[in-house]
Short mmCIF file of C-alpha atoms in Angstrom, two decimals:
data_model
loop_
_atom_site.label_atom_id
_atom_site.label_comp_id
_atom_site.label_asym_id
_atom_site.label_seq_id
_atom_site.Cartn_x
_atom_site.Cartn_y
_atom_site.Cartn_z
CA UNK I 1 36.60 2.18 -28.34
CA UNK I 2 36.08 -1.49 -28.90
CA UNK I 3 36.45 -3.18 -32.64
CA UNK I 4 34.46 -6.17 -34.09
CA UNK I 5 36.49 -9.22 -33.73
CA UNK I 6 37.84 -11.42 -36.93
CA UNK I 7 35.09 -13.10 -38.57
CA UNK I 8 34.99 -15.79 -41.24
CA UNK I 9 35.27 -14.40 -44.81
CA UNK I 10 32.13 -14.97 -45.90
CA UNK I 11 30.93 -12.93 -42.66
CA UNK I 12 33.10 -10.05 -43.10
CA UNK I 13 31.59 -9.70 -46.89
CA UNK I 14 28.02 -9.37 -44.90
CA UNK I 15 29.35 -7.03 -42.04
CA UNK I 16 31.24 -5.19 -44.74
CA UNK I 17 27.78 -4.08 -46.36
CA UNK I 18 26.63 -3.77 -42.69
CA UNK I 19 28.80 -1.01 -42.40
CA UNK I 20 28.31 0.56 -45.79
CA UNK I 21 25.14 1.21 -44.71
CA UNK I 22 26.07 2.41 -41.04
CA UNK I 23 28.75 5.34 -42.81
CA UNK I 24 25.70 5.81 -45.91
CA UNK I 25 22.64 6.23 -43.19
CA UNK I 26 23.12 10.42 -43.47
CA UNK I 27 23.08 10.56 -47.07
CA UNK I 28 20.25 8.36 -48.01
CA UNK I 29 19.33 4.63 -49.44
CA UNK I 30 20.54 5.63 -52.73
CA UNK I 31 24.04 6.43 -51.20
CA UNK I 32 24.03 3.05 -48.94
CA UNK I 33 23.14 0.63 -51.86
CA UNK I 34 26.64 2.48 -53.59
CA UNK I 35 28.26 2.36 -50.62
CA UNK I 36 27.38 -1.35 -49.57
CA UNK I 37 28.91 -2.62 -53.03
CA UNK I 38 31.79 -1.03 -52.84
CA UNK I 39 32.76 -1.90 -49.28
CA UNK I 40 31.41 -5.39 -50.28
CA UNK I 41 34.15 -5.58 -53.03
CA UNK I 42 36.68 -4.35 -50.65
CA UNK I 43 35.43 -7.33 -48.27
CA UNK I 44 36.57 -9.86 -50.70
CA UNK I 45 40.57 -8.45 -50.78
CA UNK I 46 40.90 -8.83 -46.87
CA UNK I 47 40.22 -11.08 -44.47
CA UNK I 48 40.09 -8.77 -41.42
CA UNK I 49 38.43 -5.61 -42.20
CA UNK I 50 37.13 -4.26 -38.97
CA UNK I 51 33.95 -2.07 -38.90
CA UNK I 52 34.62 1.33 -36.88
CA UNK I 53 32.98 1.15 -33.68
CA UNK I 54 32.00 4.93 -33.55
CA UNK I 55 30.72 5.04 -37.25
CA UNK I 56 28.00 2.08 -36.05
CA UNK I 57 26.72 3.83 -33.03
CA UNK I 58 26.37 7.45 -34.63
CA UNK I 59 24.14 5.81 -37.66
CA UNK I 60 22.40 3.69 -35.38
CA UNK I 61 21.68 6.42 -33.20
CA UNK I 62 20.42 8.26 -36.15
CA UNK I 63 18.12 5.74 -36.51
CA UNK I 64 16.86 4.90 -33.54
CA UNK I 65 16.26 8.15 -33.02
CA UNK I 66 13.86 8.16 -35.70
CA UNK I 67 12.17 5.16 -33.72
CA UNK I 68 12.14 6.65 -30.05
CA UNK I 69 9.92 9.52 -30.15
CA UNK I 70 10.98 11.11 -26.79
CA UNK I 71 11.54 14.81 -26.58
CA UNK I 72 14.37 16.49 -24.36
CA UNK I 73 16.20 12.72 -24.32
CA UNK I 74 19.65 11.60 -25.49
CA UNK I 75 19.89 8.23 -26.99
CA UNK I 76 23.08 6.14 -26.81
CA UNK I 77 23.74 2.94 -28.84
CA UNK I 78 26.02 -0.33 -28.04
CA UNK I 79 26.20 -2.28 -31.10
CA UNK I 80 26.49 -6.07 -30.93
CA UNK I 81 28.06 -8.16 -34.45
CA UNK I 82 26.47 -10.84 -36.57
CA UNK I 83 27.29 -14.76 -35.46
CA UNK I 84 30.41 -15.26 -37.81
CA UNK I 85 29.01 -19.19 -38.50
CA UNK I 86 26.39 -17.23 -40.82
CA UNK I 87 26.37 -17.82 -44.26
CA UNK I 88 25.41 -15.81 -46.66
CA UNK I 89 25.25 -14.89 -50.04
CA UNK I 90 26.47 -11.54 -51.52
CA UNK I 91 24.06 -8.67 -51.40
CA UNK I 92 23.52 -5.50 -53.39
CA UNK I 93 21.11 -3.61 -51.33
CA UNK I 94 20.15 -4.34 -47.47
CA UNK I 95 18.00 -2.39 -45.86
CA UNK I 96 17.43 -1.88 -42.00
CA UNK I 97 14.19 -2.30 -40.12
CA UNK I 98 12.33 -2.34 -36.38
CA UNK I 99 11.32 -6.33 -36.14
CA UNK I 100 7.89 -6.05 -35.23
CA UNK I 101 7.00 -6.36 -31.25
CA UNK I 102 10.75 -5.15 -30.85
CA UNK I 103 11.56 -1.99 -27.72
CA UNK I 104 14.10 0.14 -28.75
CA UNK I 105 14.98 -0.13 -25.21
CA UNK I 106 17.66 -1.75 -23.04
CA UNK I 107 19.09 -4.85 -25.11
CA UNK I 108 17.49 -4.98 -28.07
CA UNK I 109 17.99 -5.63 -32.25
CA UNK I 110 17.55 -3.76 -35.30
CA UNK I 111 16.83 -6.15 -38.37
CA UNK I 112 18.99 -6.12 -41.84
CA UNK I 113 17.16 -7.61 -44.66
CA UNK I 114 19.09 -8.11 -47.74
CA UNK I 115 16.41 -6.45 -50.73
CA UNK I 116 18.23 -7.57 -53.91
CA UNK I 117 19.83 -10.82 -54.55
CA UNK I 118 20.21 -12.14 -51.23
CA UNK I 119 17.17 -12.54 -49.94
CA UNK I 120 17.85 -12.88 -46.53
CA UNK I 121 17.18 -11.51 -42.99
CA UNK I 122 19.53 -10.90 -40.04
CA UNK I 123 19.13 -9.46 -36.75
CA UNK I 124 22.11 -7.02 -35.66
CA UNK I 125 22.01 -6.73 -31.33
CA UNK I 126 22.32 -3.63 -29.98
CA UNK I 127 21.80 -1.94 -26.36
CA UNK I 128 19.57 1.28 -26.40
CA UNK I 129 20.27 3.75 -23.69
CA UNK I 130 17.74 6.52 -23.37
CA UNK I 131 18.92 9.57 -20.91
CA UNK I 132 16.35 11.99 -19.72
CA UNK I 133 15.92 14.12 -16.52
CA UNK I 134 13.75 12.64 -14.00
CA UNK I 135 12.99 13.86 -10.63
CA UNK I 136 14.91 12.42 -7.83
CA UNK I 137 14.67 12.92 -4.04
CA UNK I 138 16.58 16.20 -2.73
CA UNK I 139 16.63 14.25 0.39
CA UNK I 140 15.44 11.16 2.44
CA UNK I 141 11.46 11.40 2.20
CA UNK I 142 9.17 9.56 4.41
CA UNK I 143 5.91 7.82 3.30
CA UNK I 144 2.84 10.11 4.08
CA UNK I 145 5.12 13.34 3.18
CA UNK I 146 3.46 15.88 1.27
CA UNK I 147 6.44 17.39 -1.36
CA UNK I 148 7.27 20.89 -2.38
CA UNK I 149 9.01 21.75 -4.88
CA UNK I 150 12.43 21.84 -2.89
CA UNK I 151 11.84 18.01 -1.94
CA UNK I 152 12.57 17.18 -5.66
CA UNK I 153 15.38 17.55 -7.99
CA UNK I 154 15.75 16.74 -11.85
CA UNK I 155 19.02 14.80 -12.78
CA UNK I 156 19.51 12.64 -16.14
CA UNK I 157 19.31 9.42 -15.52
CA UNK I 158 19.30 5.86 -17.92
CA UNK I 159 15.39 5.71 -18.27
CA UNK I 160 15.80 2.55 -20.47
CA UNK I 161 17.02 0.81 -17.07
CA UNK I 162 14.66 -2.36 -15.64
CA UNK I 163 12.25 -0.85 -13.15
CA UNK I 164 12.60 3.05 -14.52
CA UNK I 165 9.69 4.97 -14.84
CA UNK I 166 7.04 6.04 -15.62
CA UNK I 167 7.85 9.54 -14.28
CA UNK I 168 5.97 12.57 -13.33
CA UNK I 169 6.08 16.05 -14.51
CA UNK I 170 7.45 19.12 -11.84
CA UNK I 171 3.56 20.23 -11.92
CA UNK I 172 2.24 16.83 -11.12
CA UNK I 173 5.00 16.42 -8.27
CA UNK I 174 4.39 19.31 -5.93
CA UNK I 175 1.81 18.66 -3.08
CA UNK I 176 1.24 15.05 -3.83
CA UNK I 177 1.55 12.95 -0.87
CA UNK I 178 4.20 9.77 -0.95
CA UNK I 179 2.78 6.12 -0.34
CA UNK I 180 6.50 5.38 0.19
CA UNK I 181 9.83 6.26 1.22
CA UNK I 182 12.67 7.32 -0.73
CA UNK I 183 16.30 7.27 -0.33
CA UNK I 184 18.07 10.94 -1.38
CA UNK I 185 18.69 10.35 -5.36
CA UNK I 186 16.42 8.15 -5.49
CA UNK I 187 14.24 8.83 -8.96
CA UNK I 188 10.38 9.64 -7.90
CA UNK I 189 8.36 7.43 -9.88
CA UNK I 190 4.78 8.29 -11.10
CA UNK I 191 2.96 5.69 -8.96
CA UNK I 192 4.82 6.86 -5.68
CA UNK I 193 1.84 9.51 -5.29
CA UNK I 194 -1.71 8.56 -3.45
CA UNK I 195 -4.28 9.40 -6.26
CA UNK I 196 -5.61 12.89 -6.00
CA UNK I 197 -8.93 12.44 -5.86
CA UNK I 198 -11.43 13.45 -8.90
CA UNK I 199 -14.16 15.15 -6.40
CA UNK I 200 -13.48 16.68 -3.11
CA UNK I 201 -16.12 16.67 0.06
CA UNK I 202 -19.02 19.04 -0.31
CA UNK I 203 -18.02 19.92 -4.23
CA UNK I 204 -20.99 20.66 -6.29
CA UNK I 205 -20.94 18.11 -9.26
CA UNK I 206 -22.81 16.88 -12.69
CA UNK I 207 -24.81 13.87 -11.74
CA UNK I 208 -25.44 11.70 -14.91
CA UNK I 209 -28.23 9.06 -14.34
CA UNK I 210 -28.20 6.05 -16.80
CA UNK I 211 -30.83 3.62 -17.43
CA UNK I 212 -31.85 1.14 -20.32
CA UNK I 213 -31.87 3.41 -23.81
CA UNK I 214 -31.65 6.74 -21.39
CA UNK I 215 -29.75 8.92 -20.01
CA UNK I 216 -30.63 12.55 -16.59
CA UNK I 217 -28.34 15.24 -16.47
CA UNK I 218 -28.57 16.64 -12.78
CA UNK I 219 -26.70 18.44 -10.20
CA UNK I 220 -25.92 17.70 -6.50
CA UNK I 221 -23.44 17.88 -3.63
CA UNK I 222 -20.76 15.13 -3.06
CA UNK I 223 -21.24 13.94 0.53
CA UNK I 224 -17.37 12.71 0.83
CA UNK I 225 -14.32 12.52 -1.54
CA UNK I 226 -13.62 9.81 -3.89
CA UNK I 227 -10.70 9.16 -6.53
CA UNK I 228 -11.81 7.99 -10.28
CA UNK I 229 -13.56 5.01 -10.29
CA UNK I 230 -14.57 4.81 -6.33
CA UNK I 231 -18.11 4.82 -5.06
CA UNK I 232 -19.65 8.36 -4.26
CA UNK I 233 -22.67 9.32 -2.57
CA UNK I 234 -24.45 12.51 -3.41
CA UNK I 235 -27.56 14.94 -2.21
CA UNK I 236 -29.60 16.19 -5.38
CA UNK I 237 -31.61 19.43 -5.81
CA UNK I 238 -34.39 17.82 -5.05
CA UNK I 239 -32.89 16.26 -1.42
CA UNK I 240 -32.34 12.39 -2.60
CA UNK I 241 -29.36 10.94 -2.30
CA UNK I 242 -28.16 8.32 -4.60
CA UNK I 243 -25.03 6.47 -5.04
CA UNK I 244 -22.64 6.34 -8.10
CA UNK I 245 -19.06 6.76 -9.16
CA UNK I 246 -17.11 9.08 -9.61
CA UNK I 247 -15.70 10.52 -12.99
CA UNK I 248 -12.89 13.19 -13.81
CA UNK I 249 -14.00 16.87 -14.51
CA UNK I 250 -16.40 16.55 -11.01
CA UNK I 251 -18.71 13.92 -12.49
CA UNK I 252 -20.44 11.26 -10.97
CA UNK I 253 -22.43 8.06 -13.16
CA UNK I 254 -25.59 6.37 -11.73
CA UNK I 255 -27.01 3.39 -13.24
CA UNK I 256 -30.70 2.79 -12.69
#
């Protein structure tokens, strides 16, 4: 497993706290501000301490876990090292943070901000993978295919990847039809579906009628299909048919 390269002294003094608080991260802050002064003295006897490589990804991990709220996913971290022309001054306690805007995604960085003496900010680089099972093609599909549930397999794949997901569930796969091919492995993304639509042909549905400070509740038939959002036109009770759009939960909204 790779090793931080020699860094200028004053450097190593900053990594060196960056690491007490990488092997401290399990037992608390109180245990990384002891920690980070302790390594930090050590820091000042050598010139090449190196920073274990596994010690930094478990912690991190640890803590981007705490960040990436995915269930049933497995997180792996590359950590990057500090520019060795920083310069810094000696710090008791440094604690980490998620800059704001950042993606715990992909290439990313976890901030270190030094909370007693210092008074300084770093940003440490690191690479988040995120593993998950996604469904992939079981074999070549076709656009216009309708899957079952043997068209798809699950495999874990790098979901942190550029162009992965979003990804559908096994109940929102089977009998959706494709608006595109796929290769076998391929992962099946969430937009590879045509929408299902929200009211079928000849469904009985709630016609809500809108107008300036009111609002109808009716019923009536749907004379076609339509998916959320499209144009619908529909027979009422009473044998008039209007035009609105349609709405989830076999719905359709007519301003007046």
């Amino acid at each position: 497993m790779s090793r931080f390269p020699p860094l200028a002294a004053r450097s190593l003094r900053l990594l060196a706290q960056v690491g007490a608080f990488v092997c401290g991260a399990a037992i608390g802050s109180a245990a990384w501000a002891q920690a980070s002064g302790a390594v930090a003295g050590v820091a000042t006897q050598s010139e090449a301490p190196a920073l274990p490589a596994a010690a930094n990804i478990a912690a991190l991990r640890d803590f981007v876990d705490q960040q990436v709220d995915l269930q049933n996913a497995r997180v792996e971290v590359e950590v990057g090292h500090l520019d060795p022309r920083l310069q810094l001054k000696p710090c008791d306690r440094i604690e980490p943070f998620v800059p704001t805007g950042a993606r715990l995604y992909g290439r990313s960085h976890i901030g270190l901000r030094c909370k007693e003496r210092g008074s300084w900010t770093v940003y440490l680089p690191i690479t988040v993978h995120v593993y998950a099972r996604v469904p992939v093609a079981a074999r070549n599909l076709a656009n216009g295919e309708t899957l079952k549930a043997a068209d798809v397999a699950f495999e874990e794949r790098d979901i942190s990847a550029p162009g992965m997901g979003p990804f559908p569930t096994a109940e929102q796969i089977e009998g959706r039809i494709l608006v595109r091919g796929y290769l076998a492995g391929q992962p099946i993304v969430s937009t590879a579906f045509r929408p299902n639509p929200v009211v079928a042909n000849g469904d009985p549905v709630k016609v809500i009628v809108r107008g300036s400070g009111f609002s109808i509740v009716t019923t009536g038939v749907a004379l076609s299909q339509a998916n959320e959002g499209q144009p619908l036109r529909v027979k009422l009770e009473s044998g008039k048919t209007v035009q609105g759009v349609a709405r989830p939960g076999k719905q359709v909204e007519v301003a007046i």
